[in-house]
PDB file of C-alpha atoms in Angstrom:
ATOM      1  CA  MET A 191      -0.577  18.871  42.123  1.00 65.00           C
ATOM      2  CA  PRO A 192      -3.236  16.465  40.750  1.00 65.00           C
ATOM      3  CA  SER A 193      -3.998  13.335  42.711  1.00 75.00           C
ATOM      4  CA  LEU A 194      -3.235   9.873  41.357  1.00 74.00           C
ATOM      5  CA  ASN A 195      -6.933   9.361  40.632  1.00 78.00           C
ATOM      6  CA  GLU A 196      -7.169  12.646  38.690  1.00 78.00           C
ATOM      7  CA  THR A 197      -4.046  11.736  36.701  1.00 79.00           C
ATOM      8  CA  SER A 198      -5.444   8.287  35.899  1.00 85.00           C
ATOM      9  CA  ASN A 199      -8.734   9.827  34.761  1.00 85.00           C
ATOM     10  CA  LEU A 200      -6.889  12.271  32.508  1.00 85.00           C
ATOM     11  CA  ILE A 201      -4.840   9.454  30.927  1.00 89.00           C
ATOM     12  CA  LEU A 202      -8.009   7.425  30.390  1.00 90.00           C
ATOM     13  CA  LYS A 203      -9.800  10.409  28.823  1.00 91.00           C
ATOM     14  CA  ARG A 204      -6.855  11.010  26.461  1.00 93.00           C
ATOM     15  CA  THR A 205      -6.826   7.347  25.452  1.00 94.00           C
ATOM     16  CA  VAL A 206     -10.576   7.359  24.818  1.00 93.00           C
ATOM     17  CA  ILE A 207     -10.364  10.543  22.737  1.00 95.00           C
ATOM     18  CA  VAL A 208      -7.459   9.167  20.657  1.00 96.00           C
ATOM     19  CA  ALA A 209      -9.384   5.927  20.044  1.00 96.00           C
ATOM     20  CA  ILE A 210     -12.596   7.751  19.116  1.00 96.00           C
ATOM     21  CA  PHE A 211     -10.771  10.162  16.796  1.00 97.00           C
ATOM     22  CA  ALA A 212      -8.858   7.316  15.107  1.00 97.00           C
ATOM     23  CA  ALA A 213     -12.090   5.352  14.613  1.00 96.00           C
ATOM     24  CA  VAL A 214     -13.904   8.376  13.184  1.00 97.00           C
ATOM     25  CA  ALA A 215     -10.923   9.108  10.902  1.00 96.00           C
ATOM     26  CA  VAL A 216     -11.046   5.539   9.567  1.00 95.00           C
ATOM     27  CA  VAL A 217     -14.799   5.817   8.988  1.00 96.00           C
ATOM     28  CA  LEU A 218     -14.282   9.140   7.186  1.00 95.00           C
ATOM     29  CA  SER A 219     -11.645   7.466   4.989  1.00 91.00           C
ATOM     30  CA  LEU A 220     -14.100   4.683   4.182  1.00 91.00           C
ATOM     31  CA  VAL A 221     -16.848   7.173   3.358  1.00 92.00           C
ATOM     32  CA  GLU A 222     -14.429   9.130   1.203  1.00 88.00           C
ATOM     33  CA  SER A 223     -13.473   5.966  -0.711  1.00 83.00           C
ATOM     34  CA  ILE A 224     -17.086   5.400  -1.773  1.00 86.00           C
ATOM     35  CA  ILE A 225     -17.854   9.000  -2.721  1.00 81.00           C
ATOM     36  CA  PRO A 226     -17.486   9.206  -6.505  1.00 72.00           C
ATOM     37  CA  VAL A 227     -15.351  12.346  -6.697  1.00 70.00           C
ATOM     38  CA  ASN A 228     -13.019  12.624  -9.672  1.00 69.00           C
ATOM     39  CA  MET A 229     -10.611  15.453  -8.964  1.00 66.00           C
ATOM     40  CA  GLY A 230      -8.781  14.939 -12.251  1.00 69.00           C
ATOM     41  CA  VAL A 231      -5.443  14.282 -10.562  1.00 68.00           C
ATOM     42  CA  PRO A 232      -4.217  10.800  -9.603  1.00 65.00           C
ATOM     43  CA  GLY A 233      -4.116  10.431  -5.832  1.00 62.00           C
ATOM     44  CA  ALA A 234      -6.130  13.574  -5.076  1.00 69.00           C
ATOM     45  CA  LYS A 235      -8.776  13.009  -2.381  1.00 76.00           C
ATOM     46  CA  LEU A 236     -10.976  15.110  -0.145  1.00 83.00           C
ATOM     47  CA  GLY A 237      -8.912  14.311   2.960  1.00 88.00           C
ATOM     48  CA  LEU A 238     -11.864  14.029   5.333  1.00 93.00           C
ATOM     49  CA  ALA A 239      -9.809  12.088   7.906  1.00 93.00           C
ATOM     50  CA  ASN A 240      -7.689  15.205   8.378  1.00 94.00           C
ATOM     51  CA  ILE A 241     -10.659  16.758  10.158  1.00 96.00           C
ATOM     52  CA  MET A 242      -9.888  14.420  13.036  1.00 97.00           C
ATOM     53  CA  VAL A 243      -6.115  14.938  12.820  1.00 96.00           C
ATOM     54  CA  LEU A 244      -6.339  18.722  13.164  1.00 96.00           C
ATOM     55  CA  THR A 245      -9.008  18.453  15.863  1.00 96.00           C
ATOM     56  CA  CYS A 246      -6.829  16.028  17.823  1.00 96.00           C
ATOM     57  CA  LEU A 247      -3.807  18.320  17.435  1.00 95.00           C
ATOM     58  CA  TYR A 248      -5.919  21.192  18.729  1.00 93.00           C
ATOM     59  CA  PHE A 249      -7.104  19.428  21.885  1.00 93.00           C
ATOM     60  CA  LEU A 250      -4.389  16.957  22.863  1.00 93.00           C
ATOM     61  CA  ARG A 251      -0.661  16.670  23.315  1.00 92.00           C
ATOM     62  CA  THR A 252       1.540  16.165  20.269  1.00 94.00           C
ATOM     63  CA  ARG A 253       2.283  12.529  21.131  1.00 95.00           C
ATOM     64  CA  ASP A 254      -1.434  11.762  21.524  1.00 95.00           C
ATOM     65  CA  ALA A 255      -2.220  13.271  18.123  1.00 96.00           C
ATOM     66  CA  PHE A 256       0.772  11.466  16.607  1.00 97.00           C
ATOM     67  CA  MET A 257      -0.528   8.161  17.992  1.00 97.00           C
ATOM     68  CA  MET A 258      -3.929   8.911  16.466  1.00 96.00           C
ATOM     69  CA  VAL A 259      -2.313   9.566  13.072  1.00 96.00           C
ATOM     70  CA  LEU A 260      -0.395   6.281  13.254  1.00 96.00           C
ATOM     71  CA  LEU A 261      -3.504   4.332  14.294  1.00 95.00           C
ATOM     72  CA  LYS A 262      -5.597   5.892  11.531  1.00 94.00           C
ATOM     73  CA  THR A 263      -2.941   5.236   8.904  1.00 93.00           C
ATOM     74  CA  LEU A 264      -2.310   1.631   9.960  1.00 93.00           C
ATOM     75  CA  LEU A 265      -6.006   0.787  10.185  1.00 93.00           C
ATOM     76  CA  THR A 266      -6.820   2.278   6.798  1.00 91.00           C
ATOM     77  CA  ALA A 267      -3.806   0.497   5.268  1.00 89.00           C
ATOM     78  CA  PHE A 268      -5.125  -2.831   6.593  1.00 89.00           C
ATOM     79  CA  ILE A 269      -8.541  -2.068   5.108  1.00 88.00           C
ATOM     80  CA  PHE A 270      -7.423  -0.730   1.725  1.00 81.00           C
ATOM     81  CA  GLY A 271      -4.436  -2.905   1.561  1.00 77.00           C
ATOM     82  CA  SER A 272      -1.178  -2.509  -0.310  1.00 77.00           C
ATOM     83  CA  PHE A 273       2.325  -1.522   0.716  1.00 78.00           C
ATOM     84  CA  SER A 274       2.389   1.319  -1.803  1.00 79.00           C
ATOM     85  CA  SER A 275      -0.886   2.774  -0.496  1.00 82.00           C
ATOM     86  CA  PHE A 276       0.480   2.546   3.056  1.00 88.00           C
ATOM     87  CA  LEU A 277       3.723   4.243   1.987  1.00 90.00           C
ATOM     88  CA  PHE A 278       1.876   7.094   0.251  1.00 89.00           C
ATOM     89  CA  SER A 279      -0.559   7.446   3.141  1.00 90.00           C
ATOM     90  CA  ILE A 280       2.054   7.475   5.910  1.00 94.00           C
ATOM     91  CA  MET A 281       4.287   9.955   4.096  1.00 95.00           C
ATOM     92  CA  GLY A 282       1.365  12.289   3.419  1.00 94.00           C
ATOM     93  CA  ALA A 283       0.103  11.936   6.979  1.00 95.00           C
ATOM     94  CA  LEU A 284       3.525  12.606   8.519  1.00 96.00           C
ATOM     95  CA  PHE A 285       4.221  15.647   6.333  1.00 97.00           C
ATOM     96  CA  SER A 286       0.751  17.043   7.067  1.00 96.00           C
ATOM     97  CA  PHE A 287       0.996  16.285  10.790  1.00 97.00           C
ATOM     98  CA  ALA A 288       4.399  17.968  11.072  1.00 97.00           C
ATOM     99  CA  ALA A 289       3.248  21.087   9.208  1.00 97.00           C
ATOM    100  CA  MET A 290       0.041  21.520  11.213  1.00 96.00           C
ATOM    101  CA  TRP A 291       1.779  20.753  14.527  1.00 96.00           C
ATOM    102  CA  PHE A 292       4.453  23.360  13.807  1.00 96.00           C
ATOM    103  CA  LEU A 293       1.911  26.018  12.860  1.00 96.00           C
ATOM    104  CA  LEU A 294      -0.154  25.346  15.977  1.00 94.00           C
ATOM    105  CA  LEU A 295       3.025  25.469  18.054  1.00 92.00           C
ATOM    106  CA  ILE A 296       4.115  28.867  16.772  1.00 93.00           C
ATOM    107  CA  GLY A 297       0.792  30.532  16.116  1.00 88.00           C
ATOM    108  CA  ARG A 298      -2.208  28.910  17.771  1.00 85.00           C
ATOM    109  CA  LYS A 299      -3.657  32.324  18.620  1.00 85.00           C
ATOM    110  CA  ARG A 300      -2.513  34.124  15.456  1.00 91.00           C
ATOM    111  CA  LEU A 301      -3.286  31.600  12.696  1.00 93.00           C
ATOM    112  CA  SER A 302      -6.700  30.417  11.616  1.00 95.00           C
ATOM    113  CA  LEU A 303      -7.654  26.753  11.618  1.00 95.00           C
ATOM    114  CA  ILE A 304      -8.478  27.132   7.928  1.00 96.00           C
ATOM    115  CA  GLY A 305      -4.971  28.408   7.186  1.00 96.00           C
ATOM    116  CA  ILE A 306      -3.355  25.658   9.248  1.00 97.00           C
ATOM    117  CA  SER A 307      -5.510  23.040   7.529  1.00 97.00           C
ATOM    118  CA  THR A 308      -4.637  24.442   4.099  1.00 97.00           C
ATOM    119  CA  VAL A 309      -0.911  24.136   4.826  1.00 97.00           C
ATOM    120  CA  GLY A 310      -1.606  20.607   6.086  1.00 96.00           C
ATOM    121  CA  GLY A 311      -3.386  19.726   2.836  1.00 95.00           C
ATOM    122  CA  ILE A 312      -0.483  21.039   0.775  1.00 96.00           C
ATOM    123  CA  ALA A 313       2.062  19.221   2.966  1.00 96.00           C
ATOM    124  CA  HIS A 314       0.070  15.987   2.657  1.00 94.00           C
ATOM    125  CA  ASN A 315       0.254  16.158  -1.133  1.00 93.00           C
ATOM    126  CA  ILE A 316       3.985  16.953  -1.062  1.00 94.00           C
ATOM    127  CA  GLY A 317       4.501  13.968   1.244  1.00 95.00           C
ATOM    128  CA  GLN A 318       2.600  11.688  -1.108  1.00 91.00           C
ATOM    129  CA  LEU A 319       4.573  12.922  -4.126  1.00 92.00           C
ATOM    130  CA  THR A 320       7.788  12.325  -2.206  1.00 94.00           C
ATOM    131  CA  ALA A 321       6.660   8.768  -1.446  1.00 93.00           C
ATOM    132  CA  ALA A 322       5.741   8.213  -5.102  1.00 91.00           C
ATOM    133  CA  SER A 323       9.101   9.587  -6.195  1.00 94.00           C
ATOM    134  CA  LEU A 324      10.906   7.168  -3.869  1.00 93.00           C
ATOM    135  CA  TYR A 325       8.677   4.231  -4.780  1.00 91.00           C
ATOM    136  CA  PHE A 326       8.908   4.700  -8.556  1.00 92.00           C
ATOM    137  CA  HIS A 327      12.531   5.949  -8.508  1.00 93.00           C
ATOM    138  CA  THR A 328      11.748   9.069 -10.511  1.00 93.00           C
ATOM    139  CA  THR A 329      11.353  12.764  -9.941  1.00 92.00           C
ATOM    140  CA  ASN A 330       9.068  13.048 -12.973  1.00 93.00           C
ATOM    141  CA  ILE A 331       6.171  12.465 -10.588  1.00 89.00           C
ATOM    142  CA  TYR A 332       6.551  16.085  -9.422  1.00 90.00           C
ATOM    143  CA  TYR A 333       4.894  17.034 -12.703  1.00 90.00           C
ATOM    144  CA  TYR A 334       1.638  16.689 -10.718  1.00 88.00           C
ATOM    145  CA  LEU A 335       2.780  19.168  -8.044  1.00 91.00           C
ATOM    146  CA  PRO A 336       0.964  22.300  -9.339  1.00 92.00           C
ATOM    147  CA  MET A 337      -2.390  20.508  -9.571  1.00 90.00           C
ATOM    148  CA  LEU A 338      -1.891  18.766  -6.224  1.00 90.00           C
ATOM    149  CA  LEU A 339      -1.006  22.089  -4.588  1.00 92.00           C
ATOM    150  CA  LEU A 340      -4.273  23.522  -5.864  1.00 92.00           C
ATOM    151  CA  MET A 341      -6.142  20.434  -4.623  1.00 91.00           C
ATOM    152  CA  GLY A 342      -4.363  20.751  -1.250  1.00 92.00           C
ATOM    153  CA  VAL A 343      -5.533  24.349  -0.919  1.00 95.00           C
ATOM    154  CA  LEU A 344      -9.132  23.522  -1.812  1.00 93.00           C
ATOM    155  CA  THR A 345      -9.409  20.441   0.394  1.00 93.00           C
ATOM    156  CA  GLY A 346      -7.480  22.180   3.178  1.00 95.00           C
ATOM    157  CA  ILE A 347     -10.011  25.014   3.191  1.00 97.00           C
ATOM    158  CA  ALA A 348     -12.918  22.547   3.342  1.00 96.00           C
ATOM    159  CA  VAL A 349     -11.326  20.545   6.168  1.00 97.00           C
ATOM    160  CA  GLY A 350     -10.438  23.762   8.034  1.00 97.00           C
ATOM    161  CA  ILE A 351     -14.035  24.991   7.840  1.00 97.00           C
ATOM    162  CA  ALA A 352     -15.271  21.664   9.235  1.00 97.00           C
ATOM    163  CA  VAL A 353     -12.752  21.822  12.105  1.00 97.00           C
ATOM    164  CA  LYS A 354     -13.647  25.445  12.805  1.00 96.00           C
ATOM    165  CA  TYR A 355     -17.226  24.317  13.542  1.00 96.00           C
ATOM    166  CA  LEU A 356     -16.344  21.000  15.187  1.00 96.00           C
ATOM    167  CA  ILE A 357     -14.028  22.370  17.881  1.00 95.00           C
ATOM    168  CA  PRO A 358     -16.582  24.666  19.590  1.00 94.00           C
ATOM    169  CA  SER A 359     -19.114  21.818  19.613  1.00 94.00           C
ATOM    170  CA  LEU A 360     -16.673  19.330  21.134  1.00 94.00           C
ATOM    171  CA  SER A 361     -15.476  21.937  23.650  1.00 92.00           C
ATOM    172  CA  LYS A 362     -18.934  21.852  25.232  1.00 92.00           C
ATOM    173  CA  LEU A 363     -18.748  18.107  25.945  1.00 91.00           C
ATOM    174  CA  GLU A 364     -17.688  16.869  29.374  1.00 88.00           C
ATOM    175  CA  LEU A 365     -15.163  14.482  27.779  1.00 86.00           C
ATOM    176  CA  PHE A 366     -13.155  17.488  26.567  1.00 86.00           C
ATOM    177  CA  SER A 367     -13.117  19.402  29.843  1.00 79.00           C
ATOM    178  CA  GLY A 368      -9.513  20.002  30.786  1.00 79.00           C
ATOM    179  CA  PHE A 369      -8.361  19.778  27.166  1.00 80.00           C
ATOM    180  CA  VAL A 370      -9.647  23.048  25.769  1.00 68.00           C
ATOM    181  CA  PRO A 371      -6.629  25.338  25.215  1.00 70.00           C
ATOM    182  CA  GLU A 372      -6.744  28.697  26.949  1.00 56.00           C
TER     183      GLU A 372
END
């Protein structure tokens, strides 16, 4: 059984990792907002912040990763600013989080990070369309679904590749000792 000091250190390390990941996710969202990428579909983005979401899900407990998602979403909503953007962002983030969490839960050893990220990208877009449908009181918004699914696959693959290389690098850092899954 770990001592009180060891438990306190572990809680502190988790808190620091969540804060760092949330901050990096916000910075990635800011960088993404200034990159002039026209994907041809309204609302389609690269989803760079999801690099941190999947990495956090990989290393930490579900509630820690969930807290990071909430922090990232709230902070970016304060920066970018409207209720509708917050609604779209939170719905996409929650759908994506739930999908990736579930896949890691059932198949951490059997599924690739790229595959999990791709499902997360698709779920994010479905979440955003659901938010738009609720906000605008129409299901016509699902007209964009085929293109957003394609965008979700492409961005999910890119994010998954980034996470595939990020995790081994972070695993070597002392901060992540004790968090690397067996």
